[in-house]
Amino acid sequence: MNPVFKPWENLTIADDFMFCKVMSYEEICKQLLEYMLHVKIEKLVYHEAQKSVDVAYDIKGIRLDVYVADSDRIFDVEMQTAKKADLPKRARYYQSLIDVDTLKKGDFYTSLKESYIIFICTDDPFGNGLSRYTFRTRCDEKADLLLDDKITKVFYNVNAYRKESDKEVRAVLELIKGNKPTSRFTAQIQRLVDESKTQNERWRNEYMTLEMIKTEERLAGEARGITIGEARGEAKGITIGEAKGKRAQAVETAKYFLRIGVPSDKIAEGTGLTVLEVEALNK
């Protein structure tokens, strides 16, 4: 059985975890922003990967992949590996929470910084074949009248990297597409990715822990589905045979985690097996 998540050794810069870690290097992140937005950044005054924004307990929070700021601007960079119809509204919501998070009580609206939200998409987000889609707020009645709200949303389409006129941006998109580095900057990124997979045990452990948590949540959800199905019968669409099949999947998952050194008690928590059952698999 294949592992339930992508093996650490197979990660690329297109994988969210690896992208965030590589962008934690301030100079790499700064250079990427300058290339992709065609701006000059003197110094980043705030830099955080995987920043959580929760403005209230009953409001949907978000986790931003890469959130950075200089003295006048805020930048959010997101790696988007699945095509989602809600992407425009997702960008809208991200922008709204960023504004709420940064504007302090008593501040004037003029205190809001210029902001850029960048989605790097591995699928064409709008289906027009462009390598880059840039959105700003304009007047319908007078197209050259820009609403100066200081908001820019940029969506890059990795698949159209050949159409990108800027050679540095094209090299970045090409690397994310899965091709070899074609510039000094992308060679530096690829070197960091390769070195991290062989030398950075802390990142590896963090990745495995996060994926283990996701697996626990998924299997817990499946386990609840099996219980309901067995209790209510085939009317819920889950037969005893299917339940046994899901248990077999849990066993195979446990075997995989044993091979990579996850403790038996943690595997038991995540798969629903007992510790004794997990330890028996190791014999």
PDB file of C-alpha atoms in Angstrom:
ATOM      1  CA  MET A   1       0.000   0.000   0.000  1.00  0.00           C
ATOM      2  CA  ASN A   2       1.253   3.492  -0.783  1.00  0.00           C
ATOM      3  CA  PRO A   3       1.787   5.857   2.145  1.00  0.00           C
ATOM      4  CA  VAL A   4      -1.253   7.946   3.068  1.00  0.00           C
ATOM      5  CA  PHE A   5       0.719  11.102   2.413  1.00  0.00           C
ATOM      6  CA  LYS A   6       3.560  12.172   0.173  1.00  0.00           C
ATOM      7  CA  PRO A   7       6.920  10.848   1.430  1.00  0.00           C
ATOM      8  CA  TRP A   8       9.311  13.502   2.727  1.00  0.00           C
ATOM      9  CA  GLU A   9      11.923  12.532   0.150  1.00  0.00           C
ATOM     10  CA  ASN A  10       9.504  13.310  -2.706  1.00  0.00           C
ATOM     11  CA  LEU A  11       8.560  16.848  -1.683  1.00  0.00           C
ATOM     12  CA  THR A  12       9.219  19.694  -4.123  1.00  0.00           C
ATOM     13  CA  ILE A  13       8.954  23.472  -3.902  1.00  0.00           C
ATOM     14  CA  ALA A  14       5.339  23.104  -5.126  1.00  0.00           C
ATOM     15  CA  ASP A  15       4.387  21.307  -1.914  1.00  0.00           C
ATOM     16  CA  ASP A  16       2.909  23.707   0.616  1.00  0.00           C
ATOM     17  CA  PHE A  17       5.090  22.590   3.539  1.00  0.00           C
ATOM     18  CA  MET A  18       8.347  22.864   1.605  1.00  0.00           C
ATOM     19  CA  PHE A  19       7.361  26.160  -0.004  1.00  0.00           C
ATOM     20  CA  CYS A  20       6.655  27.733   3.383  1.00  0.00           C
ATOM     21  CA  LYS A  21       9.935  26.460   4.837  1.00  0.00           C
ATOM     22  CA  VAL A  22      12.049  27.713   1.952  1.00  0.00           C
ATOM     23  CA  MET A  23      10.262  31.075   2.088  1.00  0.00           C
ATOM     24  CA  SER A  24      11.197  31.307   5.775  1.00  0.00           C
ATOM     25  CA  TYR A  25      14.609  32.411   4.481  1.00  0.00           C
ATOM     26  CA  GLU A  26      14.104  36.164   4.429  1.00  0.00           C
ATOM     27  CA  GLU A  27      16.349  36.927   1.452  1.00  0.00           C
ATOM     28  CA  ILE A  28      14.716  34.199  -0.655  1.00  0.00           C
ATOM     29  CA  CYS A  29      11.261  35.492   0.196  1.00  0.00           C
ATOM     30  CA  LYS A  30      12.240  39.107  -0.462  1.00  0.00           C
ATOM     31  CA  GLN A  31      13.732  38.218  -3.854  1.00  0.00           C
ATOM     32  CA  LEU A  32      10.664  36.214  -4.859  1.00  0.00           C
ATOM     33  CA  LEU A  33       8.372  39.145  -4.054  1.00  0.00           C
ATOM     34  CA  GLU A  34      10.527  41.580  -5.995  1.00  0.00           C
ATOM     35  CA  TYR A  35      10.496  39.329  -9.056  1.00  0.00           C
ATOM     36  CA  MET A  36       6.799  38.459  -8.974  1.00  0.00           C
ATOM     37  CA  LEU A  37       5.499  41.951  -8.219  1.00  0.00           C
ATOM     38  CA  HIS A  38       8.173  44.002  -9.989  1.00  0.00           C
ATOM     39  CA  VAL A  39       8.710  46.097  -6.869  1.00  0.00           C
ATOM     40  CA  LYS A  40      11.731  47.036  -4.800  1.00  0.00           C
ATOM     41  CA  ILE A  41      11.772  46.067  -1.124  1.00  0.00           C
ATOM     42  CA  GLU A  42      14.410  47.725   1.006  1.00  0.00           C
ATOM     43  CA  LYS A  43      13.856  45.659   4.141  1.00  0.00           C
ATOM     44  CA  LEU A  44      11.236  43.289   5.501  1.00  0.00           C
ATOM     45  CA  VAL A  45      10.135  44.368   8.970  1.00  0.00           C
ATOM     46  CA  TYR A  46       7.844  41.377   9.550  1.00  0.00           C
ATOM     47  CA  HIS A  47       8.221  37.859   8.195  1.00  0.00           C
ATOM     48  CA  GLU A  48       6.228  34.772   9.174  1.00  0.00           C
ATOM     49  CA  ALA A  49       5.420  31.478   7.462  1.00  0.00           C
ATOM     50  CA  GLN A  50       2.104  29.778   8.246  1.00  0.00           C
ATOM     51  CA  LYS A  51       0.686  32.795  10.084  1.00  0.00           C
ATOM     52  CA  SER A  52      -2.706  32.177  11.695  1.00  0.00           C
ATOM     53  CA  VAL A  53      -5.230  35.017  11.731  1.00  0.00           C
ATOM     54  CA  ASP A  54      -8.123  34.546  14.165  1.00  0.00           C
ATOM     55  CA  VAL A  55     -10.016  37.735  14.929  1.00  0.00           C
ATOM     56  CA  ALA A  56     -12.795  36.209  17.080  1.00  0.00           C
ATOM     57  CA  TYR A  57     -13.811  32.784  18.362  1.00  0.00           C
ATOM     58  CA  ASP A  58     -16.932  32.675  16.175  1.00  0.00           C
ATOM     59  CA  ILE A  59     -15.244  33.998  13.016  1.00  0.00           C
ATOM     60  CA  LYS A  60     -13.597  31.648  10.522  1.00  0.00           C
ATOM     61  CA  GLY A  61      -9.834  31.977  10.904  1.00  0.00           C
ATOM     62  CA  ILE A  62      -7.229  31.547   8.184  1.00  0.00           C
ATOM     63  CA  ARG A  63      -3.655  30.330   7.917  1.00  0.00           C
ATOM     64  CA  LEU A  64      -1.534  32.311   5.507  1.00  0.00           C
ATOM     65  CA  ASP A  65       1.345  30.486   3.818  1.00  0.00           C
ATOM     66  CA  VAL A  66       3.822  33.370   3.762  1.00  0.00           C
ATOM     67  CA  TYR A  67       2.987  36.706   5.403  1.00  0.00           C
ATOM     68  CA  VAL A  68       5.544  39.512   5.235  1.00  0.00           C
ATOM     69  CA  ALA A  69       5.619  43.291   5.419  1.00  0.00           C
ATOM     70  CA  ASP A  70       7.944  46.188   4.820  1.00  0.00           C
ATOM     71  CA  SER A  71       7.423  49.664   6.254  1.00  0.00           C
ATOM     72  CA  ASP A  72       4.526  50.509   3.897  1.00  0.00           C
ATOM     73  CA  ARG A  73       3.186  47.267   2.421  1.00  0.00           C
ATOM     74  CA  ILE A  74       1.862  43.840   3.370  1.00  0.00           C
ATOM     75  CA  PHE A  75       2.430  40.741   1.231  1.00  0.00           C
ATOM     76  CA  ASP A  76       0.684  37.383   1.427  1.00  0.00           C
ATOM     77  CA  VAL A  77       1.927  34.551  -0.817  1.00  0.00           C
ATOM     78  CA  GLU A  78      -0.119  31.347  -1.182  1.00  0.00           C
ATOM     79  CA  MET A  79       0.799  28.114  -2.949  1.00  0.00           C
ATOM     80  CA  GLN A  80      -2.392  26.757  -4.551  1.00  0.00           C
ATOM     81  CA  THR A  81      -2.027  23.192  -5.848  1.00  0.00           C
ATOM     82  CA  ALA A  82      -5.712  22.395  -6.363  1.00  0.00           C
ATOM     83  CA  LYS A  83      -8.112  24.227  -8.651  1.00  0.00           C
ATOM     84  CA  LYS A  84     -10.840  25.756  -6.495  1.00  0.00           C
ATOM     85  CA  ALA A  85     -13.912  27.627  -7.715  1.00  0.00           C
ATOM     86  CA  ASP A  86     -13.933  29.723  -4.545  1.00  0.00           C
ATOM     87  CA  LEU A  87     -10.468  31.210  -5.135  1.00  0.00           C
ATOM     88  CA  PRO A  88     -11.697  34.781  -5.855  1.00  0.00           C
ATOM     89  CA  LYS A  89     -13.787  34.843  -2.671  1.00  0.00           C
ATOM     90  CA  ARG A  90     -10.961  33.206  -0.746  1.00  0.00           C
ATOM     91  CA  ALA A  91      -8.704  36.085  -1.811  1.00  0.00           C
ATOM     92  CA  ARG A  92     -11.407  38.552  -0.747  1.00  0.00           C
ATOM     93  CA  TYR A  93     -11.694  36.935   2.699  1.00  0.00           C
ATOM     94  CA  TYR A  94      -7.942  36.804   3.201  1.00  0.00           C
ATOM     95  CA  GLN A  95      -7.742  40.507   2.414  1.00  0.00           C
ATOM     96  CA  SER A  96     -10.540  41.368   4.836  1.00  0.00           C
ATOM     97  CA  LEU A  97      -8.979  39.475   7.753  1.00  0.00           C
ATOM     98  CA  ILE A  98      -5.546  40.927   7.040  1.00  0.00           C
ATOM     99  CA  ASP A  99      -7.082  44.410   7.285  1.00  0.00           C
ATOM    100  CA  VAL A 100      -8.871  43.582  10.540  1.00  0.00           C
ATOM    101  CA  ASP A 101      -5.706  42.042  11.954  1.00  0.00           C
ATOM    102  CA  THR A 102      -3.514  45.037  11.148  1.00  0.00           C
ATOM    103  CA  LEU A 103      -5.808  47.995  11.894  1.00  0.00           C
ATOM    104  CA  LYS A 104      -5.683  48.649  15.620  1.00  0.00           C
ATOM    105  CA  LYS A 105      -8.554  50.064  17.645  1.00  0.00           C
ATOM    106  CA  GLY A 106      -8.578  53.834  17.318  1.00  0.00           C
ATOM    107  CA  ASP A 107      -6.524  53.849  14.123  1.00  0.00           C
ATOM    108  CA  PHE A 108      -7.689  55.845  11.121  1.00  0.00           C
ATOM    109  CA  TYR A 109      -8.477  54.002   7.887  1.00  0.00           C
ATOM    110  CA  THR A 110      -5.563  55.841   6.351  1.00  0.00           C
ATOM    111  CA  SER A 111      -3.351  53.619   8.526  1.00  0.00           C
ATOM    112  CA  LEU A 112      -4.190  50.635   6.339  1.00  0.00           C
ATOM    113  CA  LYS A 113      -1.103  49.581   4.423  1.00  0.00           C
ATOM    114  CA  GLU A 114      -0.918  48.828   0.731  1.00  0.00           C
ATOM    115  CA  SER A 115      -1.437  45.095   0.356  1.00  0.00           C
ATOM    116  CA  TYR A 116      -0.644  42.393  -2.175  1.00  0.00           C
ATOM    117  CA  ILE A 117      -2.127  38.909  -2.184  1.00  0.00           C
ATOM    118  CA  ILE A 118      -0.371  36.450  -4.490  1.00  0.00           C
ATOM    119  CA  PHE A 119      -1.671  32.991  -5.397  1.00  0.00           C
ATOM    120  CA  ILE A 120       0.774  30.741  -7.235  1.00  0.00           C
ATOM    121  CA  CYS A 121      -1.540  28.226  -8.911  1.00  0.00           C
ATOM    122  CA  THR A 122      -0.497  24.912 -10.432  1.00  0.00           C
ATOM    123  CA  ASP A 123      -3.706  25.018 -12.517  1.00  0.00           C
ATOM    124  CA  ASP A 124      -5.030  27.933 -14.543  1.00  0.00           C
ATOM    125  CA  PRO A 125      -7.332  29.703 -12.054  1.00  0.00           C
ATOM    126  CA  PHE A 126      -9.423  31.494 -14.691  1.00  0.00           C
ATOM    127  CA  GLY A 127      -8.999  29.355 -17.804  1.00  0.00           C
ATOM    128  CA  ASN A 128      -7.716  32.108 -20.090  1.00  0.00           C
ATOM    129  CA  GLY A 129      -4.211  30.728 -20.580  1.00  0.00           C
ATOM    130  CA  LEU A 130      -2.405  33.728 -19.112  1.00  0.00           C
ATOM    131  CA  SER A 131       0.701  33.316 -17.009  1.00  0.00           C
ATOM    132  CA  ARG A 132      -0.393  36.135 -14.705  1.00  0.00           C
ATOM    133  CA  TYR A 133      -3.732  37.692 -13.747  1.00  0.00           C
ATOM    134  CA  THR A 134      -3.589  41.017 -11.861  1.00  0.00           C
ATOM    135  CA  PHE A 135      -6.689  42.534 -10.287  1.00  0.00           C
ATOM    136  CA  ARG A 136      -7.252  46.037  -8.945  1.00  0.00           C
ATOM    137  CA  THR A 137     -10.526  47.893  -8.281  1.00  0.00           C
ATOM    138  CA  ARG A 138     -11.604  50.059 -11.226  1.00  0.00           C
ATOM    139  CA  CYS A 139     -14.684  52.068 -12.106  1.00  0.00           C
ATOM    140  CA  ASP A 140     -17.101  50.392 -14.531  1.00  0.00           C
ATOM    141  CA  GLU A 141     -18.105  53.723 -16.056  1.00  0.00           C
ATOM    142  CA  LYS A 142     -14.560  55.046 -16.417  1.00  0.00           C
ATOM    143  CA  ALA A 143     -12.004  52.282 -16.896  1.00  0.00           C
ATOM    144  CA  ASP A 144      -9.008  54.522 -16.273  1.00  0.00           C
ATOM    145  CA  LEU A 145     -10.376  55.561 -12.852  1.00  0.00           C
ATOM    146  CA  LEU A 146      -8.750  53.386 -10.204  1.00  0.00           C
ATOM    147  CA  LEU A 147     -10.259  53.113  -6.735  1.00  0.00           C
ATOM    148  CA  ASP A 148      -7.146  53.858  -4.742  1.00  0.00           C
ATOM    149  CA  ASP A 149      -7.801  51.279  -2.007  1.00  0.00           C
ATOM    150  CA  LYS A 150      -4.185  50.042  -2.233  1.00  0.00           C
ATOM    151  CA  ILE A 151      -5.238  46.429  -2.843  1.00  0.00           C
ATOM    152  CA  THR A 152      -3.669  44.235  -5.529  1.00  0.00           C
ATOM    153  CA  LYS A 153      -4.439  40.555  -6.083  1.00  0.00           C
ATOM    154  CA  VAL A 154      -2.158  38.566  -8.373  1.00  0.00           C
ATOM    155  CA  PHE A 155      -2.719  35.009  -9.586  1.00  0.00           C
ATOM    156  CA  TYR A 156       0.118  33.180 -11.351  1.00  0.00           C
ATOM    157  CA  ASN A 157      -0.576  30.210 -13.621  1.00  0.00           C
ATOM    158  CA  VAL A 158       2.353  27.788 -13.432  1.00  0.00           C
ATOM    159  CA  ASN A 159       1.201  25.860 -16.504  1.00  0.00           C
ATOM    160  CA  ALA A 160       1.635  28.936 -18.706  1.00  0.00           C
ATOM    161  CA  TYR A 161       5.236  29.612 -17.670  1.00  0.00           C
ATOM    162  CA  ARG A 162       6.347  29.693 -21.327  1.00  0.00           C
ATOM    163  CA  LYS A 163       4.131  32.757 -21.891  1.00  0.00           C
ATOM    164  CA  GLU A 164       5.724  34.727 -19.057  1.00  0.00           C
ATOM    165  CA  SER A 165       7.850  37.549 -20.481  1.00  0.00           C
ATOM    166  CA  ASP A 166       9.908  38.180 -17.343  1.00  0.00           C
ATOM    167  CA  LYS A 167      12.715  35.608 -17.409  1.00  0.00           C
ATOM    168  CA  GLU A 168      13.129  35.493 -13.620  1.00  0.00           C
ATOM    169  CA  VAL A 169       9.426  34.911 -13.033  1.00  0.00           C
ATOM    170  CA  ARG A 170       9.360  32.365 -15.846  1.00  0.00           C
ATOM    171  CA  ALA A 171      12.201  30.468 -14.159  1.00  0.00           C
ATOM    172  CA  VAL A 172      10.286  30.383 -10.853  1.00  0.00           C
ATOM    173  CA  LEU A 173       7.092  29.135 -12.491  1.00  0.00           C
ATOM    174  CA  GLU A 174       9.044  26.541 -14.442  1.00  0.00           C
ATOM    175  CA  LEU A 175      10.665  25.224 -11.261  1.00  0.00           C
ATOM    176  CA  ILE A 176       7.288  24.966  -9.518  1.00  0.00           C
ATOM    177  CA  LYS A 177       5.991  23.136 -12.588  1.00  0.00           C
ATOM    178  CA  GLY A 178       8.586  20.459 -11.840  1.00  0.00           C
ATOM    179  CA  ASN A 179      11.337  21.317 -14.307  1.00  0.00           C
ATOM    180  CA  LYS A 180      15.007  21.878 -13.531  1.00  0.00           C
ATOM    181  CA  PRO A 181      16.303  25.282 -12.378  1.00  0.00           C
ATOM    182  CA  THR A 182      17.032  27.700 -15.213  1.00  0.00           C
ATOM    183  CA  SER A 183      18.332  30.683 -13.241  1.00  0.00           C
ATOM    184  CA  ARG A 184      20.692  31.388 -10.374  1.00  0.00           C
ATOM    185  CA  PHE A 185      17.748  32.160  -8.084  1.00  0.00           C
ATOM    186  CA  THR A 186      15.840  28.947  -8.828  1.00  0.00           C
ATOM    187  CA  ALA A 187      19.059  26.938  -8.482  1.00  0.00           C
ATOM    188  CA  GLN A 188      19.391  28.398  -4.997  1.00  0.00           C
ATOM    189  CA  ILE A 189      15.812  27.395  -4.173  1.00  0.00           C
ATOM    190  CA  GLN A 190      16.342  23.869  -5.493  1.00  0.00           C
ATOM    191  CA  ARG A 191      19.543  23.534  -3.481  1.00  0.00           C
ATOM    192  CA  LEU A 192      17.663  24.463  -0.292  1.00  0.00           C
ATOM    193  CA  VAL A 193      14.963  21.903  -1.092  1.00  0.00           C
ATOM    194  CA  ASP A 194      17.508  19.147  -1.748  1.00  0.00           C
ATOM    195  CA  GLU A 195      19.594  19.941   1.320  1.00  0.00           C
ATOM    196  CA  SER A 196      16.562  20.071   3.598  1.00  0.00           C
ATOM    197  CA  LYS A 197      15.462  16.577   2.548  1.00  0.00           C
ATOM    198  CA  THR A 198      18.839  15.062   3.422  1.00  0.00           C
ATOM    199  CA  GLN A 199      20.107  17.256   6.246  1.00  0.00           C
ATOM    200  CA  ASN A 200      17.221  18.961   8.038  1.00  0.00           C
ATOM    201  CA  GLU A 201      15.870  16.372  10.455  1.00  0.00           C
ATOM    202  CA  ARG A 202      13.867  19.007  12.349  1.00  0.00           C
ATOM    203  CA  TRP A 203      11.848  19.911   9.231  1.00  0.00           C
ATOM    204  CA  ARG A 204      11.350  16.234   8.443  1.00  0.00           C
ATOM    205  CA  ASN A 205      10.018  15.506  11.927  1.00  0.00           C
ATOM    206  CA  GLU A 206       7.743  18.530  11.780  1.00  0.00           C
ATOM    207  CA  TYR A 207       6.353  17.416   8.419  1.00  0.00           C
ATOM    208  CA  MET A 208       5.768  13.860   9.641  1.00  0.00           C
ATOM    209  CA  THR A 209       4.041  15.120  12.777  1.00  0.00           C
ATOM    210  CA  LEU A 210       1.721  17.389  10.819  1.00  0.00           C
ATOM    211  CA  GLU A 211       0.836  14.612   8.377  1.00  0.00           C
ATOM    212  CA  MET A 212       0.268  12.213  11.260  1.00  0.00           C
ATOM    213  CA  ILE A 213      -2.202  14.666  12.787  1.00  0.00           C
ATOM    214  CA  LYS A 214      -4.026  14.958   9.448  1.00  0.00           C
ATOM    215  CA  THR A 215      -4.156  11.176   9.184  1.00  0.00           C
ATOM    216  CA  GLU A 216      -5.507  10.889  12.719  1.00  0.00           C
ATOM    217  CA  GLU A 217      -8.274  13.350  11.897  1.00  0.00           C
ATOM    218  CA  ARG A 218      -9.159  11.563   8.659  1.00  0.00           C
ATOM    219  CA  LEU A 219      -9.194   8.112  10.220  1.00  0.00           C
ATOM    220  CA  ALA A 220     -11.198   9.378  13.184  1.00  0.00           C
ATOM    221  CA  GLY A 221     -13.772  10.696  10.751  1.00  0.00           C
ATOM    222  CA  GLU A 222     -13.832   7.376   8.894  1.00  0.00           C
ATOM    223  CA  ALA A 223     -14.161   5.511  12.188  1.00  0.00           C
ATOM    224  CA  ARG A 224     -17.223   7.575  13.097  1.00  0.00           C
ATOM    225  CA  GLY A 225     -18.700   6.751   9.714  1.00  0.00           C
ATOM    226  CA  ILE A 226     -18.129   3.021  10.235  1.00  0.00           C
ATOM    227  CA  THR A 227     -19.773   3.095  13.670  1.00  0.00           C
ATOM    228  CA  ILE A 228     -22.875   4.805  12.313  1.00  0.00           C
ATOM    229  CA  GLY A 229     -22.994   2.468   9.351  1.00  0.00           C
ATOM    230  CA  GLU A 230     -22.743  -0.675  11.439  1.00  0.00           C
ATOM    231  CA  ALA A 231     -25.350   0.595  13.883  1.00  0.00           C
ATOM    232  CA  ARG A 232     -27.884   1.619  11.250  1.00  0.00           C
ATOM    233  CA  GLY A 233     -27.107  -1.019   8.653  1.00  0.00           C
ATOM    234  CA  GLU A 234     -26.647  -0.774   4.933  1.00  0.00           C
ATOM    235  CA  ALA A 235     -29.136   2.063   4.702  1.00  0.00           C
ATOM    236  CA  LYS A 236     -26.233   4.363   5.511  1.00  0.00           C
ATOM    237  CA  GLY A 237     -24.207   2.826   2.727  1.00  0.00           C
ATOM    238  CA  ILE A 238     -21.509   1.119   4.842  1.00  0.00           C
ATOM    239  CA  THR A 239     -21.569  -2.667   5.061  1.00  0.00           C
ATOM    240  CA  ILE A 240     -19.686  -4.844   7.520  1.00  0.00           C
ATOM    241  CA  GLY A 241     -17.406  -5.841   4.658  1.00  0.00           C
ATOM    242  CA  GLU A 242     -16.612  -2.223   3.972  1.00  0.00           C
ATOM    243  CA  ALA A 243     -15.927  -1.685   7.659  1.00  0.00           C
ATOM    244  CA  LYS A 244     -13.452  -4.565   7.573  1.00  0.00           C
ATOM    245  CA  GLY A 245     -11.853  -3.009   4.531  1.00  0.00           C
ATOM    246  CA  LYS A 246     -11.367   0.243   6.388  1.00  0.00           C
ATOM    247  CA  ARG A 247      -9.805  -1.649   9.273  1.00  0.00           C
ATOM    248  CA  ALA A 248      -7.418  -3.289   6.816  1.00  0.00           C
ATOM    249  CA  GLN A 249      -6.500   0.193   5.599  1.00  0.00           C
ATOM    250  CA  ALA A 250      -5.824   1.249   9.196  1.00  0.00           C
ATOM    251  CA  VAL A 251      -3.532  -1.789   9.587  1.00  0.00           C
ATOM    252  CA  GLU A 252      -1.588  -0.888   6.445  1.00  0.00           C
ATOM    253  CA  THR A 253      -1.306   2.709   7.622  1.00  0.00           C
ATOM    254  CA  ALA A 254       0.021   1.493  10.976  1.00  0.00           C
ATOM    255  CA  LYS A 255       2.631  -0.646   9.217  1.00  0.00           C
ATOM    256  CA  TYR A 256       3.823   2.362   7.226  1.00  0.00           C
ATOM    257  CA  PHE A 257       4.175   4.517  10.341  1.00  0.00           C
ATOM    258  CA  LEU A 258       6.075   1.718  12.093  1.00  0.00           C
ATOM    259  CA  ARG A 259       8.541   1.589   9.203  1.00  0.00           C
ATOM    260  CA  ILE A 260       9.302   5.303   9.512  1.00  0.00           C
ATOM    261  CA  GLY A 261       9.712   5.157  13.276  1.00  0.00           C
ATOM    262  CA  VAL A 262       6.486   6.658  14.665  1.00  0.00           C
ATOM    263  CA  PRO A 263       5.875   5.473  18.290  1.00  0.00           C
ATOM    264  CA  SER A 264       3.294   2.711  18.739  1.00  0.00           C
ATOM    265  CA  ASP A 265       1.074   4.737  21.074  1.00  0.00           C
ATOM    266  CA  LYS A 266       0.835   7.568  18.556  1.00  0.00           C
ATOM    267  CA  ILE A 267      -0.005   5.119  15.780  1.00  0.00           C
ATOM    268  CA  ALA A 268      -2.708   3.576  17.969  1.00  0.00           C
ATOM    269  CA  GLU A 269      -4.258   6.999  18.582  1.00  0.00           C
ATOM    270  CA  GLY A 270      -4.323   7.788  14.897  1.00  0.00           C
ATOM    271  CA  THR A 271      -5.556   4.467  13.515  1.00  0.00           C
ATOM    272  CA  GLY A 272      -7.973   3.255  16.179  1.00  0.00           C
ATOM    273  CA  LEU A 273      -5.974   0.069  16.746  1.00  0.00           C
ATOM    274  CA  THR A 274      -4.807  -0.883  20.231  1.00  0.00           C
ATOM    275  CA  VAL A 275      -1.151  -0.493  21.198  1.00  0.00           C
ATOM    276  CA  LEU A 276      -0.852  -4.287  21.436  1.00  0.00           C
ATOM    277  CA  GLU A 277      -2.244  -4.668  17.904  1.00  0.00           C
ATOM    278  CA  VAL A 278       0.224  -2.107  16.585  1.00  0.00           C
ATOM    279  CA  GLU A 279       3.180  -3.706  18.378  1.00  0.00           C
ATOM    280  CA  ALA A 280       2.143  -7.119  17.012  1.00  0.00           C
ATOM    281  CA  LEU A 281       2.513  -5.749  13.486  1.00  0.00           C
ATOM    282  CA  ASN A 282       6.163  -5.029  14.203  1.00  0.00           C
ATOM    283  CA  LYS A 283       6.986  -8.683  14.869  1.00  0.00           C
TER     284      LYS A 283
END
